[in-house]
Short mmCIF file of C-alpha atoms in Angstrom, two decimals:
data_model
loop_
_atom_site.label_atom_id
_atom_site.label_comp_id
_atom_site.label_asym_id
_atom_site.label_seq_id
_atom_site.Cartn_x
_atom_site.Cartn_y
_atom_site.Cartn_z
CA UNK A 1 -5.30 -29.60 -45.33
CA UNK A 2 -6.97 -26.50 -44.06
CA UNK A 3 -9.69 -25.18 -46.37
CA UNK A 4 -10.19 -22.04 -44.40
CA UNK A 5 -8.30 -18.88 -45.60
CA UNK A 6 -8.94 -15.23 -45.68
CA UNK A 7 -10.68 -13.58 -48.61
CA UNK A 8 -8.48 -13.64 -51.69
CA UNK A 9 -6.90 -10.22 -51.29
CA UNK A 10 -3.12 -10.64 -52.05
CA UNK A 11 -2.23 -7.57 -50.04
CA UNK A 12 -3.58 -9.14 -46.87
CA UNK A 13 -0.93 -11.90 -46.77
CA UNK A 14 2.84 -12.15 -47.24
CA UNK A 15 4.21 -12.84 -50.70
CA UNK A 16 5.35 -16.17 -52.02
CA UNK A 17 8.75 -17.09 -50.37
CA UNK A 18 9.93 -18.57 -53.68
CA UNK A 19 9.27 -15.89 -56.28
CA UNK A 20 8.04 -12.97 -54.03
CA UNK A 21 4.80 -12.60 -56.16
CA UNK A 22 1.54 -11.81 -54.53
CA UNK A 23 -0.42 -14.94 -53.62
CA UNK A 24 -3.67 -15.91 -55.15
CA UNK A 25 -5.84 -18.74 -53.99
CA UNK A 26 -5.29 -21.57 -53.89
CA UNK A 27 -1.74 -21.45 -52.46
CA UNK A 28 0.33 -23.67 -50.16
CA UNK A 29 1.25 -23.29 -46.48
CA UNK A 30 3.93 -25.38 -44.91
CA UNK A 31 2.59 -27.22 -41.91
CA UNK A 32 6.05 -27.74 -40.32
CA UNK A 33 7.79 -24.35 -40.72
CA UNK A 34 6.86 -21.70 -38.19
CA UNK A 35 5.89 -19.72 -36.22
CA UNK A 36 5.93 -17.27 -39.20
CA UNK A 37 3.82 -18.76 -42.09
CA UNK A 38 5.88 -20.19 -44.97
CA UNK A 39 3.66 -19.59 -47.98
CA UNK A 40 4.33 -20.73 -51.66
CA UNK A 41 2.49 -20.20 -54.83
CA UNK A 42 1.49 -23.32 -56.80
CA UNK A 43 4.29 -22.85 -59.32
CA UNK A 44 7.08 -22.73 -56.70
CA UNK A 45 5.52 -25.62 -54.80
CA UNK A 46 5.45 -27.85 -57.93
CA UNK A 47 9.10 -27.01 -58.60
CA UNK A 48 10.02 -28.32 -55.08
CA UNK A 49 11.29 -24.92 -53.79
CA UNK A 50 13.43 -25.25 -50.65
CA UNK A 51 14.79 -22.51 -48.39
CA UNK A 52 16.83 -22.72 -45.16
CA UNK A 53 14.94 -25.21 -42.95
CA UNK A 54 12.00 -25.67 -45.41
CA UNK A 55 12.25 -28.92 -47.38
CA UNK A 56 10.09 -30.00 -50.32
CA UNK A 57 8.95 -33.14 -48.48
CA UNK A 58 7.42 -31.14 -45.58
CA UNK A 59 3.71 -31.63 -44.83
CA UNK A 60 1.56 -28.83 -46.30
CA UNK A 61 -1.87 -27.28 -46.31
CA UNK A 62 -3.79 -26.07 -49.37
CA UNK A 63 -5.19 -22.62 -48.46
CA UNK A 64 -8.41 -21.69 -50.16
CA UNK A 65 -11.71 -19.98 -49.37
CA UNK A 66 -13.61 -21.75 -52.16
CA UNK A 67 -16.05 -23.55 -49.81
CA UNK A 68 -19.62 -22.75 -48.77
CA UNK A 69 -20.42 -21.05 -45.52
CA UNK A 70 -24.13 -20.28 -45.32
CA UNK A 71 -25.57 -22.22 -48.26
CA UNK A 72 -24.28 -24.19 -51.29
CA UNK A 73 -23.40 -22.17 -54.34
CA UNK A 74 -21.97 -19.29 -52.28
CA UNK A 75 -18.37 -19.51 -51.25
CA UNK A 76 -16.79 -17.75 -48.27
CA UNK A 77 -14.94 -15.46 -50.68
CA UNK A 78 -18.32 -14.53 -52.41
CA UNK A 79 -19.91 -13.92 -48.97
CA UNK A 80 -17.21 -11.36 -48.05
CA UNK A 81 -17.38 -9.86 -51.60
CA UNK A 82 -21.23 -9.46 -51.11
CA UNK A 83 -20.81 -7.72 -47.72
CA UNK A 84 -18.19 -5.39 -49.15
CA UNK A 85 -20.33 -4.55 -52.13
CA UNK A 86 -23.36 -3.75 -49.90
CA UNK A 87 -21.19 -1.51 -47.74
CA UNK A 88 -19.73 0.22 -50.78
CA UNK A 89 -22.95 0.62 -52.77
CA UNK A 90 -25.57 0.79 -50.05
CA UNK A 91 -28.38 -1.51 -49.06
CA UNK A 92 -30.92 -1.86 -51.85
CA UNK A 93 -28.65 -0.88 -54.74
CA UNK A 94 -28.63 -4.44 -56.03
CA UNK A 95 -27.69 -3.51 -59.68
CA UNK A 96 -24.46 -1.86 -58.40
CA UNK A 97 -23.84 -4.76 -55.90
CA UNK A 98 -24.15 -7.30 -58.69
CA UNK A 99 -21.88 -5.27 -60.98
CA UNK A 100 -19.16 -5.10 -58.20
CA UNK A 101 -19.62 -8.76 -57.43
CA UNK A 102 -19.52 -9.90 -61.14
CA UNK A 103 -20.14 -13.54 -60.29
CA UNK A 104 -23.84 -13.19 -59.23
CA UNK A 105 -26.93 -11.57 -60.76
CA UNK A 106 -29.00 -8.79 -59.09
CA UNK A 107 -31.65 -11.24 -58.07
CA UNK A 108 -29.19 -13.71 -56.59
CA UNK A 109 -27.52 -10.98 -54.56
CA UNK A 110 -30.76 -9.54 -53.23
CA UNK A 111 -32.28 -12.98 -52.40
CA UNK A 112 -29.13 -14.25 -50.68
CA UNK A 113 -28.60 -11.16 -48.58
CA UNK A 114 -32.29 -10.94 -47.45
CA UNK A 115 -32.36 -14.67 -46.67
CA UNK A 116 -29.11 -14.95 -44.74
CA UNK A 117 -28.44 -11.52 -43.32
CA UNK A 118 -31.78 -9.82 -42.78
CA UNK A 119 -34.39 -12.61 -42.23
CA UNK A 120 -31.94 -15.06 -40.63
CA UNK A 121 -32.57 -15.25 -36.84
CA UNK A 122 -28.79 -15.64 -36.22
CA UNK A 123 -28.14 -12.08 -37.53
CA UNK A 124 -31.51 -10.32 -37.36
CA UNK A 125 -31.05 -8.89 -33.82
CA UNK A 126 -28.01 -6.90 -34.79
CA UNK A 127 -28.87 -5.90 -38.29
CA UNK A 128 -32.53 -4.94 -37.61
CA UNK A 129 -31.36 -2.75 -34.69
CA UNK A 130 -29.08 -0.84 -37.14
CA UNK A 131 -31.97 -0.63 -39.49
CA UNK A 132 -34.32 0.87 -36.84
CA UNK A 133 -31.65 3.25 -35.79
CA UNK A 134 -31.60 4.72 -39.32
CA UNK A 135 -34.34 7.27 -38.40
CA UNK A 136 -33.11 7.91 -34.93
CA UNK A 137 -30.57 10.51 -33.78
CA UNK A 138 -27.10 9.19 -33.57
CA UNK A 139 -25.58 12.06 -31.68
CA UNK A 140 -27.76 12.22 -28.62
CA UNK A 141 -24.83 11.50 -26.28
CA UNK A 142 -21.57 9.61 -25.83
CA UNK A 143 -21.54 5.86 -26.19
CA UNK A 144 -21.14 4.38 -22.74
CA UNK A 145 -18.52 1.67 -22.23
CA UNK A 146 -20.15 -1.23 -20.36
CA UNK A 147 -17.88 -4.23 -19.86
CA UNK A 148 -17.90 -6.45 -16.86
CA UNK A 149 -15.37 -4.23 -15.05
CA UNK A 150 -14.32 -0.54 -15.19
CA UNK A 151 -12.03 0.16 -18.31
CA UNK A 152 -8.43 1.12 -17.66
CA UNK A 153 -7.64 4.80 -17.54
CA UNK A 154 -4.05 5.12 -18.80
CA UNK A 155 -2.18 8.38 -18.83
CA UNK A 156 -1.99 10.31 -22.11
CA UNK A 157 0.46 8.94 -24.70
CA UNK A 158 1.42 5.93 -22.57
CA UNK A 159 1.86 2.49 -24.04
CA UNK A 160 -1.55 1.40 -22.78
CA UNK A 161 -3.17 4.45 -24.20
CA UNK A 162 -1.73 3.67 -27.66
CA UNK A 163 -2.80 0.03 -27.34
CA UNK A 164 -6.35 1.35 -26.74
CA UNK A 165 -6.14 3.54 -29.87
CA UNK A 166 -6.41 6.75 -27.81
CA UNK A 167 -9.72 5.68 -26.19
CA UNK A 168 -10.91 8.00 -23.41
CA UNK A 169 -13.13 6.03 -21.01
CA UNK A 170 -14.56 9.11 -19.24
CA UNK A 171 -15.87 10.55 -22.52
CA UNK A 172 -16.48 7.26 -24.38
CA UNK A 173 -14.68 8.76 -27.32
CA UNK A 174 -11.32 8.34 -29.14
CA UNK A 175 -8.64 10.97 -29.43
CA UNK A 176 -9.00 10.48 -33.22
CA UNK A 177 -12.34 9.32 -34.44
CA UNK A 178 -13.03 7.30 -37.64
CA UNK A 179 -13.36 9.81 -40.49
CA UNK A 180 -11.98 12.40 -38.17
CA UNK A 181 -12.41 15.40 -40.57
CA UNK A 182 -15.97 14.76 -41.56
CA UNK A 183 -17.11 18.02 -40.02
CA UNK A 184 -14.81 20.08 -42.20
CA UNK A 185 -17.29 19.90 -45.07
CA UNK A 186 -19.85 21.70 -42.92
CA UNK A 187 -17.83 24.41 -41.42
CA UNK A 188 -18.49 26.94 -44.28
CA UNK A 189 -22.19 26.02 -44.89
CA UNK A 190 -24.63 28.70 -43.93
CA UNK A 191 -28.38 28.58 -44.69
CA UNK A 192 -29.69 32.06 -45.69
CA UNK A 193 -33.05 33.19 -46.89
CA UNK A 194 -31.99 34.30 -50.37
CA UNK A 195 -30.48 30.86 -51.32
CA UNK A 196 -31.83 29.52 -54.57
CA UNK A 197 -33.74 26.19 -54.56
CA UNK A 198 -30.79 24.41 -56.16
CA UNK A 199 -28.21 25.81 -53.68
CA UNK A 200 -30.52 25.05 -50.77
CA UNK A 201 -30.90 21.36 -52.14
CA UNK A 202 -27.14 21.08 -52.45
CA UNK A 203 -26.61 22.19 -48.82
CA UNK A 204 -29.12 19.76 -47.63
CA UNK A 205 -27.37 16.97 -49.64
CA UNK A 206 -24.03 17.84 -47.94
CA UNK A 207 -25.73 17.66 -44.52
CA UNK A 208 -27.21 14.16 -45.42
CA UNK A 209 -23.80 12.99 -46.49
CA UNK A 210 -22.39 14.21 -43.15
CA UNK A 211 -25.13 12.29 -41.30
CA UNK A 212 -24.30 9.11 -43.17
CA UNK A 213 -20.63 9.54 -42.16
CA UNK A 214 -21.66 9.92 -38.54
CA UNK A 215 -23.68 6.77 -38.75
CA UNK A 216 -20.69 4.82 -40.04
CA UNK A 217 -18.58 6.27 -37.19
CA UNK A 218 -21.29 5.23 -34.69
CA UNK A 219 -21.48 1.75 -36.22
CA UNK A 220 -17.77 1.19 -35.84
CA UNK A 221 -17.88 2.39 -32.21
CA UNK A 222 -20.70 -0.06 -31.54
CA UNK A 223 -18.69 -3.04 -32.91
CA UNK A 224 -15.73 -2.06 -30.84
CA UNK A 225 -17.89 -1.73 -27.70
CA UNK A 226 -19.92 -4.92 -28.20
CA UNK A 227 -16.91 -7.11 -28.89
CA UNK A 228 -14.68 -5.64 -26.14
CA UNK A 229 -11.98 -4.43 -28.47
CA UNK A 230 -11.12 -1.34 -26.53
CA UNK A 231 -8.95 -3.21 -24.14
CA UNK A 232 -7.02 -5.15 -26.78
CA UNK A 233 -4.63 -6.87 -24.47
CA UNK A 234 -7.39 -8.36 -22.40
CA UNK A 235 -9.28 -9.39 -25.57
CA UNK A 236 -6.08 -11.22 -26.86
CA UNK A 237 -5.58 -13.02 -23.50
CA UNK A 238 -9.16 -14.33 -23.65
CA UNK A 239 -8.62 -15.59 -27.17
CA UNK A 240 -5.51 -17.47 -26.03
CA UNK A 241 -7.59 -19.44 -23.66
CA UNK A 242 -9.00 -21.40 -26.64
CA UNK A 243 -7.30 -24.41 -28.26
CA UNK A 244 -4.99 -23.66 -31.17
CA UNK A 245 -7.52 -24.81 -33.88
CA UNK A 246 -10.23 -22.60 -32.40
CA UNK A 247 -7.77 -19.56 -32.31
CA UNK A 248 -7.04 -20.16 -36.02
CA UNK A 249 -10.74 -20.16 -36.72
CA UNK A 250 -11.14 -16.88 -34.83
CA UNK A 251 -8.36 -15.40 -36.89
CA UNK A 252 -9.91 -16.49 -40.21
CA UNK A 253 -13.48 -15.61 -39.45
CA UNK A 254 -12.78 -12.34 -37.58
CA UNK A 255 -14.22 -10.25 -40.48
CA UNK A 256 -17.60 -11.84 -40.02
CA UNK A 257 -17.81 -10.41 -36.46
CA UNK A 258 -18.94 -6.98 -37.77
CA UNK A 259 -22.33 -8.43 -39.00
CA UNK A 260 -23.25 -10.35 -35.78
CA UNK A 261 -23.11 -9.72 -32.04
CA UNK A 262 -20.34 -11.22 -29.90
CA UNK A 263 -22.45 -14.08 -28.60
CA UNK A 264 -23.64 -15.16 -32.08
CA UNK A 265 -20.09 -14.85 -33.33
CA UNK A 266 -18.72 -17.10 -30.56
CA UNK A 267 -21.50 -19.67 -31.36
CA UNK A 268 -20.63 -19.49 -35.07
CA UNK A 269 -16.98 -20.31 -34.32
CA UNK A 270 -17.67 -23.00 -31.83
CA UNK A 271 -20.06 -24.69 -34.24
CA UNK A 272 -17.28 -24.81 -36.89
CA UNK A 273 -14.77 -26.15 -34.34
CA UNK A 274 -17.16 -28.93 -33.37
CA UNK A 275 -17.63 -29.77 -37.06
CA UNK A 276 -13.91 -30.23 -37.29
CA UNK A 277 -14.01 -32.64 -34.32
CA UNK A 278 -16.93 -34.52 -35.93
CA UNK A 279 -14.99 -34.96 -39.16
CA UNK A 280 -11.91 -36.26 -37.24
CA UNK A 281 -14.01 -38.76 -35.34
CA UNK A 282 -15.80 -39.72 -38.52
CA UNK A 283 -12.55 -40.55 -40.24
CA UNK A 284 -11.44 -42.64 -37.31
CA UNK A 285 -14.78 -44.55 -37.48
CA UNK A 286 -14.33 -45.13 -41.25
CA UNK A 287 -10.76 -46.43 -40.67
CA UNK A 288 -12.02 -48.87 -38.12
CA UNK A 289 -14.87 -49.95 -40.39
CA UNK A 290 -12.43 -50.52 -43.23
CA UNK A 291 -10.27 -52.71 -41.03
CA UNK A 292 -13.31 -54.77 -40.05
CA UNK A 293 -14.25 -55.11 -43.70
CA UNK A 294 -10.79 -56.29 -44.76
CA UNK A 295 -10.69 -58.72 -41.86
CA UNK A 296 -14.12 -60.18 -42.79
CA UNK A 297 -12.87 -60.70 -46.39
CA UNK A 298 -9.74 -62.47 -45.16
CA UNK A 299 -11.85 -64.70 -42.83
CA UNK A 300 -14.18 -65.48 -45.72
CA UNK A 301 -11.36 -66.52 -48.02
CA UNK A 302 -8.89 -67.83 -45.43
CA UNK A 303 -7.86 -70.71 -47.62
CA UNK A 304 -6.68 -68.43 -50.41
CA UNK A 305 -3.01 -67.50 -49.65
CA UNK A 306 -3.01 -64.64 -52.08
CA UNK A 307 -5.98 -63.00 -50.50
CA UNK A 308 -4.30 -63.30 -47.02
CA UNK A 309 -1.20 -61.64 -48.32
CA UNK A 310 -3.10 -58.86 -49.87
CA UNK A 311 -4.86 -58.16 -46.58
CA UNK A 312 -1.54 -58.26 -44.62
CA UNK A 313 -0.06 -55.72 -47.08
CA UNK A 314 -2.97 -53.37 -46.63
CA UNK A 315 -2.88 -53.69 -42.83
CA UNK A 316 0.87 -52.85 -42.74
CA UNK A 317 0.20 -49.70 -44.83
CA UNK A 318 -2.57 -48.61 -42.48
CA UNK A 319 -0.39 -49.08 -39.42
CA UNK A 320 2.40 -47.15 -41.09
CA UNK A 321 0.05 -44.17 -41.63
CA UNK A 322 -0.01 -44.61 -45.41
CA UNK A 323 -3.28 -44.76 -47.39
CA UNK A 324 -3.43 -48.27 -48.95
CA UNK A 325 -4.19 -48.68 -52.61
CA UNK A 326 -7.90 -49.13 -53.21
CA UNK A 327 -8.20 -52.77 -54.24
CA UNK A 328 -10.27 -55.69 -53.09
CA UNK A 329 -9.33 -59.19 -51.99
CA UNK A 330 -9.56 -61.60 -54.92
CA UNK A 331 -10.22 -65.30 -55.24
CA UNK A 332 -10.59 -67.45 -58.36
CA UNK A 333 -13.33 -65.11 -59.72
CA UNK A 334 -11.86 -61.57 -59.55
CA UNK A 335 -14.24 -58.89 -58.30
CA UNK A 336 -13.55 -55.12 -58.58
CA UNK A 337 -13.85 -52.60 -55.77
CA UNK A 338 -17.46 -51.31 -55.33
CA UNK A 339 -18.10 -47.71 -56.51
CA UNK A 340 -17.59 -45.00 -53.94
CA UNK A 341 -20.89 -43.66 -52.49
CA UNK A 342 -20.78 -39.88 -52.96
CA UNK A 343 -23.96 -39.15 -50.98
CA UNK A 344 -23.37 -36.30 -48.51
CA UNK A 345 -19.62 -35.81 -49.41
CA UNK A 346 -18.56 -32.16 -49.66
CA UNK A 347 -18.12 -30.86 -53.18
CA UNK A 348 -20.46 -33.36 -54.78
CA UNK A 349 -22.83 -30.64 -55.89
CA UNK A 350 -20.05 -28.98 -57.92
CA UNK A 351 -19.48 -32.11 -60.13
CA UNK A 352 -21.32 -32.97 -63.45
CA UNK A 353 -22.56 -36.50 -64.04
CA UNK A 354 -19.41 -37.61 -65.85
CA UNK A 355 -17.18 -36.32 -63.06
CA UNK A 356 -19.32 -38.10 -60.45
CA UNK A 357 -19.01 -41.34 -62.30
CA UNK A 358 -15.21 -40.83 -62.43
CA UNK A 359 -15.02 -40.21 -58.61
CA UNK A 360 -17.10 -43.33 -57.99
CA UNK A 361 -14.99 -45.58 -60.27
CA UNK A 362 -11.52 -44.39 -58.95
CA UNK A 363 -12.95 -44.03 -55.37
CA UNK A 364 -11.81 -40.49 -55.02
CA UNK A 365 -13.68 -37.95 -52.83
CA UNK A 366 -15.07 -34.87 -54.68
CA UNK A 367 -13.17 -32.36 -52.68
CA UNK A 368 -9.78 -33.92 -53.51
CA UNK A 369 -10.75 -34.43 -57.17
CA UNK A 370 -11.62 -30.71 -57.49
CA UNK A 371 -8.28 -29.66 -55.96
CA UNK A 372 -6.38 -32.07 -58.20
CA UNK A 373 -8.34 -30.80 -61.23
CA UNK A 374 -7.68 -27.15 -60.39
CA UNK A 375 -3.96 -27.80 -59.90
CA UNK A 376 -3.67 -29.61 -63.28
CA UNK A 377 -5.64 -26.83 -65.03
CA UNK A 378 -3.38 -24.14 -63.63
CA UNK A 379 -0.23 -26.06 -64.65
CA UNK A 380 -1.57 -26.69 -68.11
CA UNK A 381 -2.38 -23.03 -68.68
CA UNK A 382 1.11 -22.13 -67.38
CA UNK A 383 2.90 -24.62 -69.52
CA UNK A 384 0.60 -24.48 -72.59
CA UNK A 385 0.01 -28.25 -72.34
CA UNK A 386 0.56 -31.00 -69.81
CA UNK A 387 2.24 -34.53 -69.97
CA UNK A 388 1.21 -37.45 -67.90
CA UNK A 389 4.65 -37.45 -66.10
CA UNK A 390 4.09 -33.83 -65.10
CA UNK A 391 0.54 -34.61 -63.72
CA UNK A 392 2.03 -37.54 -61.63
CA UNK A 393 4.73 -35.27 -60.30
CA UNK A 394 2.11 -32.57 -59.42
CA UNK A 395 -0.44 -34.74 -57.51
CA UNK A 396 1.03 -37.33 -55.25
CA UNK A 397 -1.52 -40.22 -55.39
CA UNK A 398 -1.76 -43.66 -56.84
CA UNK A 399 -0.30 -43.54 -60.38
CA UNK A 400 -3.27 -45.50 -61.78
CA UNK A 401 -5.69 -42.90 -60.43
CA UNK A 402 -3.58 -40.06 -61.79
CA UNK A 403 -3.71 -41.63 -65.28
CA UNK A 404 -7.48 -42.00 -65.11
CA UNK A 405 -7.91 -38.38 -63.99
CA UNK A 406 -5.45 -37.19 -66.70
CA UNK A 407 -7.16 -39.21 -69.44
CA UNK A 408 -10.60 -37.96 -68.29
CA UNK A 409 -9.54 -34.27 -68.35
CA UNK A 410 -7.95 -34.74 -71.80
CA UNK A 411 -11.09 -36.40 -73.11
CA UNK A 412 -13.42 -33.75 -71.72
CA UNK A 413 -11.29 -30.92 -73.12
CA UNK A 414 -10.26 -29.40 -69.79
CA UNK A 415 -6.55 -29.75 -70.56
CA UNK A 416 -4.38 -30.51 -73.63
CA UNK A 417 -1.33 -32.74 -74.11
CA UNK A 418 2.06 -30.99 -74.31
#
């Protein structure tokens, strides 16, 4: 499963291939169909929608941005919503930012932004330089283009010129700038001596607005220059040098590049890629530890034929790539599987005490439980109720675990029986 996805803007992604509706998170991506992504909403996925080469038994990924990035309690979706709100409402207007966010209070927005984007050493170099530039003149001269080599100088209206968005290297300008007609609001303004105080203040306000638009134009130019986006082809060729999983991370996290410098952004991506490698190695280590544990149990009760048969069944399931049922080797005195230790597992902080107890008893990691819970809640709201058979068809795990999750959600009032 890939938990990384873009911010939940349905217009940024293709519609559902089953019902053509706009996708909202979480949604499903087929891991075997390609290269164009084959995306399905949860409703079409649960119905087993098939189209051309896509089959209902294909491997799949659950796409969601409901995971923390900088600190617990703030998802990636909320991080992007905060940045958008600050850009729309302005730095310091925390009441308006919180109103646009809707999920956080004024104090939470201000504290989180100051801690992670202003006072954080990872971002401070870029953001504070923009802050200091507030009182400086933004139009002293053209922005020089300083890559490692001389930028290309294509002929006007050539293919390369269009790829470079009309950039003119000799002038360090674009044929068409961002907010290209900002100067039109100033063309008829003339300060004269007989202007009233109100009229004079209005004219000054128009000039201030124009300056803020110039600052935004300058900010965007700086991002393009720092990240080497003018020569787009060369930038894309450099990205292709990375492994596929790192390329996918770059695509997902591209929007965060505007708040950090290129070096910091590369470090940010590489740290996430290494975290994926760590998780993969950790799973391999846990598999080996589970094999050793089962072997020790068999050696301990080698005279018990039933225990040996149970171990052989589990070993065959592991070798076949199938997750074995969570049971323990038994002798004359049956002993149950030990509770799962949730310490350090992602998603534990989102569970209440009763949910933690359930995950420990059924030996289910919190992240998987939260996804199963959300899928059952969505199906229950859609159907107006949920039967156990529907729950078992929706989440493909051990039927006994599904019953325990279903009974728990019924008891706690999360879902209702159909």
